[in-house]
Short mmCIF file of C-alpha atoms in Angstrom, two decimals:
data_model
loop_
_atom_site.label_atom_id
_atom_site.label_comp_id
_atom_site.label_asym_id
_atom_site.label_seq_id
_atom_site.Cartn_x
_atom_site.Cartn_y
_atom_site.Cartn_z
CA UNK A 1 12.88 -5.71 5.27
CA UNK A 2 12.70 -4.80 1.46
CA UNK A 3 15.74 -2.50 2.18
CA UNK A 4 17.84 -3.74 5.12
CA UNK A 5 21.01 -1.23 4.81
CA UNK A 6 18.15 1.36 6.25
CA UNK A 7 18.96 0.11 9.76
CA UNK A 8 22.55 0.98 9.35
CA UNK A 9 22.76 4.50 10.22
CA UNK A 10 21.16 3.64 13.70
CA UNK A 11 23.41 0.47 14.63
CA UNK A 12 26.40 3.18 13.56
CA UNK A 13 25.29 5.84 16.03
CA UNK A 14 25.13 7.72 12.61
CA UNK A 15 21.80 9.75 13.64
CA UNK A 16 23.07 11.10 16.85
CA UNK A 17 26.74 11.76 17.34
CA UNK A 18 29.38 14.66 18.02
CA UNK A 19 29.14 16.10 14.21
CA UNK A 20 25.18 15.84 14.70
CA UNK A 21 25.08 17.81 18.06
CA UNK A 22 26.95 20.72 17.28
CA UNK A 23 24.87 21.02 14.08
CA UNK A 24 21.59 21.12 16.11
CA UNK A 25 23.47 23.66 18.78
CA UNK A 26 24.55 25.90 15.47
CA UNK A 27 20.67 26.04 14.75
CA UNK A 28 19.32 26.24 17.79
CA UNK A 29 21.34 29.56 18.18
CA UNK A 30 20.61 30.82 15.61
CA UNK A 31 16.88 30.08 15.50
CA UNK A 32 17.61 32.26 19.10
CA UNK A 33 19.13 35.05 17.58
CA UNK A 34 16.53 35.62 14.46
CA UNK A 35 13.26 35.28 17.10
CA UNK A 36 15.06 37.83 19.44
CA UNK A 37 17.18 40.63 17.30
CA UNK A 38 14.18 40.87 14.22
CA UNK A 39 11.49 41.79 16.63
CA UNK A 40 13.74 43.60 18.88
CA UNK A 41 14.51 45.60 15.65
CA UNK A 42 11.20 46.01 14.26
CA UNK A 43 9.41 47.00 17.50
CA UNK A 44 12.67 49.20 18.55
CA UNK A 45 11.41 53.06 18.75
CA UNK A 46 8.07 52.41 16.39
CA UNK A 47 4.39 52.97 16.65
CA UNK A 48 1.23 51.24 15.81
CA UNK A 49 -1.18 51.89 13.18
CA UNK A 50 -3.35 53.75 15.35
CA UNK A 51 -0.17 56.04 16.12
CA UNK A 52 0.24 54.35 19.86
CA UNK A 53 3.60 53.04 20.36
CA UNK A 54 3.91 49.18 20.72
CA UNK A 55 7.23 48.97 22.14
CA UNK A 56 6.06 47.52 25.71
CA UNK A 57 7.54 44.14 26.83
CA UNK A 58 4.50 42.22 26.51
CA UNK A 59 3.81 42.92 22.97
CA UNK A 60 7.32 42.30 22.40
CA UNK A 61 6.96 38.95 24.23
CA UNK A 62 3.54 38.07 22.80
CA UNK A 63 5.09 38.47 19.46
CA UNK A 64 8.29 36.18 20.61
CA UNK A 65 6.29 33.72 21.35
CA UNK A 66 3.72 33.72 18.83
CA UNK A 67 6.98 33.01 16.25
CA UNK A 68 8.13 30.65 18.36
CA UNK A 69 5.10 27.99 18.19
CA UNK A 70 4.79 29.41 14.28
CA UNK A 71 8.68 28.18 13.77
CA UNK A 72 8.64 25.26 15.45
CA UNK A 73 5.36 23.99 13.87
CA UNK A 74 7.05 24.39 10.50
CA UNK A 75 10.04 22.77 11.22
CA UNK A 76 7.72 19.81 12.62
CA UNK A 77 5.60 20.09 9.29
CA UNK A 78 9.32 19.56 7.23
CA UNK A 79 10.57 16.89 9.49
CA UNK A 80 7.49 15.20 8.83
CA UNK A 81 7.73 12.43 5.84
CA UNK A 82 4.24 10.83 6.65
CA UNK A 83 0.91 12.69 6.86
CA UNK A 84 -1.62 11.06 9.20
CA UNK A 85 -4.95 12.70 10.57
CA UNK A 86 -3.10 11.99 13.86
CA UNK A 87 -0.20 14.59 13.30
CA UNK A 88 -2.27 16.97 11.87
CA UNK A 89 -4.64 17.07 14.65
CA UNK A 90 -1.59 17.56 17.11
CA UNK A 91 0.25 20.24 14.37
CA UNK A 92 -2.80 22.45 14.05
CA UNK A 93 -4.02 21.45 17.50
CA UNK A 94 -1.04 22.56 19.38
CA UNK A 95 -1.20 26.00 17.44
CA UNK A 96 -4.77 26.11 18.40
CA UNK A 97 -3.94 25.54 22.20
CA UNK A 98 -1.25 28.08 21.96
CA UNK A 99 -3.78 31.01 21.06
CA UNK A 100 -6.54 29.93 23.59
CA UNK A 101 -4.24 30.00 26.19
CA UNK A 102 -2.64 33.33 25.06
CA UNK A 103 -5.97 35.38 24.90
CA UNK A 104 -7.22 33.53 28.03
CA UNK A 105 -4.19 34.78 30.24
CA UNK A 106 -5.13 38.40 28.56
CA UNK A 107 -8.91 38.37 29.40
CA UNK A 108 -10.55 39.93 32.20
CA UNK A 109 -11.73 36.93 33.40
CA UNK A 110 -7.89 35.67 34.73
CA UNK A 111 -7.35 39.23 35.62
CA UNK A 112 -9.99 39.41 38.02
CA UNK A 113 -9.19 36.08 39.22
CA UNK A 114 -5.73 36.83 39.60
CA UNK A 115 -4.92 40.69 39.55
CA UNK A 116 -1.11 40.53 40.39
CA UNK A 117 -0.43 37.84 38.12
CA UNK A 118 -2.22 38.51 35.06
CA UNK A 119 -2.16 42.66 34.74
CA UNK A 120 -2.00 42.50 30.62
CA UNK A 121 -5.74 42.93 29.73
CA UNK A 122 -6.37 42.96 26.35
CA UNK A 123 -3.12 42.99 25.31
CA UNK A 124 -2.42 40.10 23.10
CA UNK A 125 -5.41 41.26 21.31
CA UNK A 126 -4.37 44.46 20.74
CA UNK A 127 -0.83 43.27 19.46
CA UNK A 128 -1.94 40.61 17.26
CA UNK A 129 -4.25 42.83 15.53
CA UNK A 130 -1.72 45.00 13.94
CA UNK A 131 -0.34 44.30 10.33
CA UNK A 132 3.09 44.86 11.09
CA UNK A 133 3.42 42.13 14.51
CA UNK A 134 1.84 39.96 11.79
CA UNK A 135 4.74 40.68 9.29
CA UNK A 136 7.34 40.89 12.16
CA UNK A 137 5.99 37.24 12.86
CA UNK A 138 6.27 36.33 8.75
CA UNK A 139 9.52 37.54 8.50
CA UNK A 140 10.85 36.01 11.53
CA UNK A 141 9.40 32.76 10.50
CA UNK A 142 11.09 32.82 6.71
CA UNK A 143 14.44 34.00 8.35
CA UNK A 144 14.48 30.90 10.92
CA UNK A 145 13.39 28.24 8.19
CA UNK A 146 14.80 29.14 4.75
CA UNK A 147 18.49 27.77 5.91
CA UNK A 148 17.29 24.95 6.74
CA UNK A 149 15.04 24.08 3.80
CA UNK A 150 18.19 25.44 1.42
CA UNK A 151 20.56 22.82 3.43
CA UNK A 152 18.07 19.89 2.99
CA UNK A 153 17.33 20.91 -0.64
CA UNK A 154 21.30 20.96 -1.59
CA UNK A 155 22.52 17.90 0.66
CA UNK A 156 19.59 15.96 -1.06
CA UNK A 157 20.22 17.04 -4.44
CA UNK A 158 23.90 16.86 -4.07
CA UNK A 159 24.40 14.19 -1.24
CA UNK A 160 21.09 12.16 -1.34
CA UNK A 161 21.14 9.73 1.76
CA UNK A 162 19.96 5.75 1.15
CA UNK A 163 16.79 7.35 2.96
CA UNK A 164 16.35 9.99 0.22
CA UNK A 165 16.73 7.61 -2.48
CA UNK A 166 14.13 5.31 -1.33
CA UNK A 167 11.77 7.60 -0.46
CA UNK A 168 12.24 9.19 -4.25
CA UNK A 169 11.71 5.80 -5.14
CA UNK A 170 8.36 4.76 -3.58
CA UNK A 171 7.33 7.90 -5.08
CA UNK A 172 7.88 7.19 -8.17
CA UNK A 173 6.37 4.19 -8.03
CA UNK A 174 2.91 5.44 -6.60
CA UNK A 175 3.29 7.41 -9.34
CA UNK A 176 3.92 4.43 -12.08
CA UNK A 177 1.09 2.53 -10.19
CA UNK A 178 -2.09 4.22 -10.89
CA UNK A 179 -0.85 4.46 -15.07
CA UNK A 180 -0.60 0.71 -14.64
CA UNK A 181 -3.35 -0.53 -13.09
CA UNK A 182 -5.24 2.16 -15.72
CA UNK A 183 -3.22 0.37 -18.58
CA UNK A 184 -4.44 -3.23 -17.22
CA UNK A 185 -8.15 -2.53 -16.95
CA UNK A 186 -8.10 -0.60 -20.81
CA UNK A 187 -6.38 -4.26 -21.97
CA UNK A 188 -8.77 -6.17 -19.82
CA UNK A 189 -11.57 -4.16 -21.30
CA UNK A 190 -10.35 -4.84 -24.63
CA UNK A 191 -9.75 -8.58 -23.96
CA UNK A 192 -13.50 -9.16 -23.47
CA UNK A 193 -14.69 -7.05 -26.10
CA UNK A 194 -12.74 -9.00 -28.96
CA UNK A 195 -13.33 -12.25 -27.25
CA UNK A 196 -17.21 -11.15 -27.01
CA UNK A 197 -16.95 -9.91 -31.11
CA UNK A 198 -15.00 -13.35 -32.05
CA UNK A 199 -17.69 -15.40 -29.74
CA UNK A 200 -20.80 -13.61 -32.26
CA UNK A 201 -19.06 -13.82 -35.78
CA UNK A 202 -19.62 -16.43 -38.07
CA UNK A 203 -17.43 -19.89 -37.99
CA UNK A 204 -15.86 -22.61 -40.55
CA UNK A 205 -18.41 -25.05 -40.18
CA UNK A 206 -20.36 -23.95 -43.75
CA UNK A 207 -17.17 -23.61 -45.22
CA UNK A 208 -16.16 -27.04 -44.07
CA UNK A 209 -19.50 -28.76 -45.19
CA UNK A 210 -19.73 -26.81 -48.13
CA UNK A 211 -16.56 -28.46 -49.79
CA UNK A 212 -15.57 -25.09 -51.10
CA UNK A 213 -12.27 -25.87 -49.45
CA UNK A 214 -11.31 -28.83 -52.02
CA UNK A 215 -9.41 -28.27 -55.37
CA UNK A 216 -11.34 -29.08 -58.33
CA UNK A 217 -10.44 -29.52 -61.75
CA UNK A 218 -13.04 -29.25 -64.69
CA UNK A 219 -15.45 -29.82 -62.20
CA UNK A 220 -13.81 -33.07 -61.77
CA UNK A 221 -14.00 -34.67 -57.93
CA UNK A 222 -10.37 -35.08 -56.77
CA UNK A 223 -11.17 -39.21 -56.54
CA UNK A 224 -12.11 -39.14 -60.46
CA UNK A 225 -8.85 -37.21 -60.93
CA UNK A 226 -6.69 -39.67 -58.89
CA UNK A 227 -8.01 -42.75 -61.08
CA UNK A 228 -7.53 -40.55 -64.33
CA UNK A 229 -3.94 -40.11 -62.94
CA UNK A 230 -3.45 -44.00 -62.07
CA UNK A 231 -4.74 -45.51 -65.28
CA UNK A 232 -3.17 -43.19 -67.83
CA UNK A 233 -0.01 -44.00 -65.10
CA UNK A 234 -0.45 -47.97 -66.05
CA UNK A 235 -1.02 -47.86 -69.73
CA UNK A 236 2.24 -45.62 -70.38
CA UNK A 237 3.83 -48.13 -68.34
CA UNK A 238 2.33 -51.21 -70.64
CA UNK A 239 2.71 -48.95 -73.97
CA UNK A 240 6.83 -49.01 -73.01
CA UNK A 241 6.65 -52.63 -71.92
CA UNK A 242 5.49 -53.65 -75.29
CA UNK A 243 8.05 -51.19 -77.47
CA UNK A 244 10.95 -52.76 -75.70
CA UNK A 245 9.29 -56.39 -76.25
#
């Protein structure tokens, strides 16, 4: 509850409305258009590195795919503000998944199992060991992300939200924290070392017995000085009396 006006943009319907929709429709189609058109492009009337031309419809569709779940996967990686070992495990885990199941419906094994289902043996291995599907994939992958990233970099440099701002803020202060707990253990550290040096040096009490402290005068005590003082006080009080007598 340290920042209450958090809650606002969901009581407002402010996360989910008209304006909001269209913008995810806007990317989804385009997100459409870059995985289709840049293979499509690449792959159209082009030939392998062993000279064998790779412009079949499953290599074309292996590679679709394969920058699909590579897309996707990033854009879950930026709309991610938290890192746990939980949504790592699922990140990296559903990429995982993706290419066991892709070379497993490719193997012989499903083939012979199922024959008319499965004809594509060997084929995703054969695509996805070529440099250029691999670059196809790259540059399908930059083309789908980088508006996005540029849009959140300007709208939170330019327009933060109340969610930006916070989250700048509990940055900084992670940042602030670790210099100040160093900064409290260097004083602390310091505290007991002069308190330890002031606990071992040497005190008053000499200089208190000693007597050093007191004035003297003509290695006079300051008693004999006071009755020096007093007496000569009364007789040039008595010497005056008797003048004016």
């Amino acid at each position: 509850m340290d920042y209450a006006k958090l809650y606002e943009p969901g009581q407002l319907n402010l996360l989910f409305n008209k304006h909001t929709f269209f913008i995810c429709i806007a990317h989804g189609v385009y997100t459409s258009f870059a995985l289709f058109f840049i293979p499509y492009g690449a792959f159209y009337n082009t030939a392998g590195e062993d000279g064998k031309h790779i412009a079949d419809y499953q290599s074309f569709a292996v590679t679709v795919a394969t920058s699909l779940v590579i897309v996707v996967s990033v854009q879950i990686a930026l709309d991610t503000s938290y890192w746990t070992a939980i949504n790592r495990f699922f990140i990296l885990g559903s990429i995982a998944v993706y290419f066991a199941i892709l070379f497993a419906m490719h193997s012989d094994g499903i083939f012979v199992i199922f024959p008319n289902h499965f004809p594509f043996v060997g084929n995703a291995r054969n695509s996805l060991s070529q440099i250029s599907v691999w670059l196809v994939i790259l540059l399908t992958t930059v083309v789908s992300v980088m508006p996005v990233i540029t849009f959140r970099f300007l709208k939170e440099d330019l327009n933060p939200t109340l969610t930006d701002q916070v989250r700048k803020l509990q940055k900084a202060r992670r940042k602030q924290k670790p210099l100040q707990n160093y900064m409290r253990r260097v004083y602390r550290r310091n505290s007991r070392r002069s308190a330890y040096a002031f606990s071992h040096q040497e005190g008053f009490g000499e200089l208190i017995t000693s007597g050093k402290n007191i004035t003297m005068h003509n290695s006079i005590s300051w008693i004999e000085n006071l009755r020096k003082k007093t007496a000569e006080t009364v007789n040039s009080f008595s010497s005056d009396r008797t003048v004016k007598l």
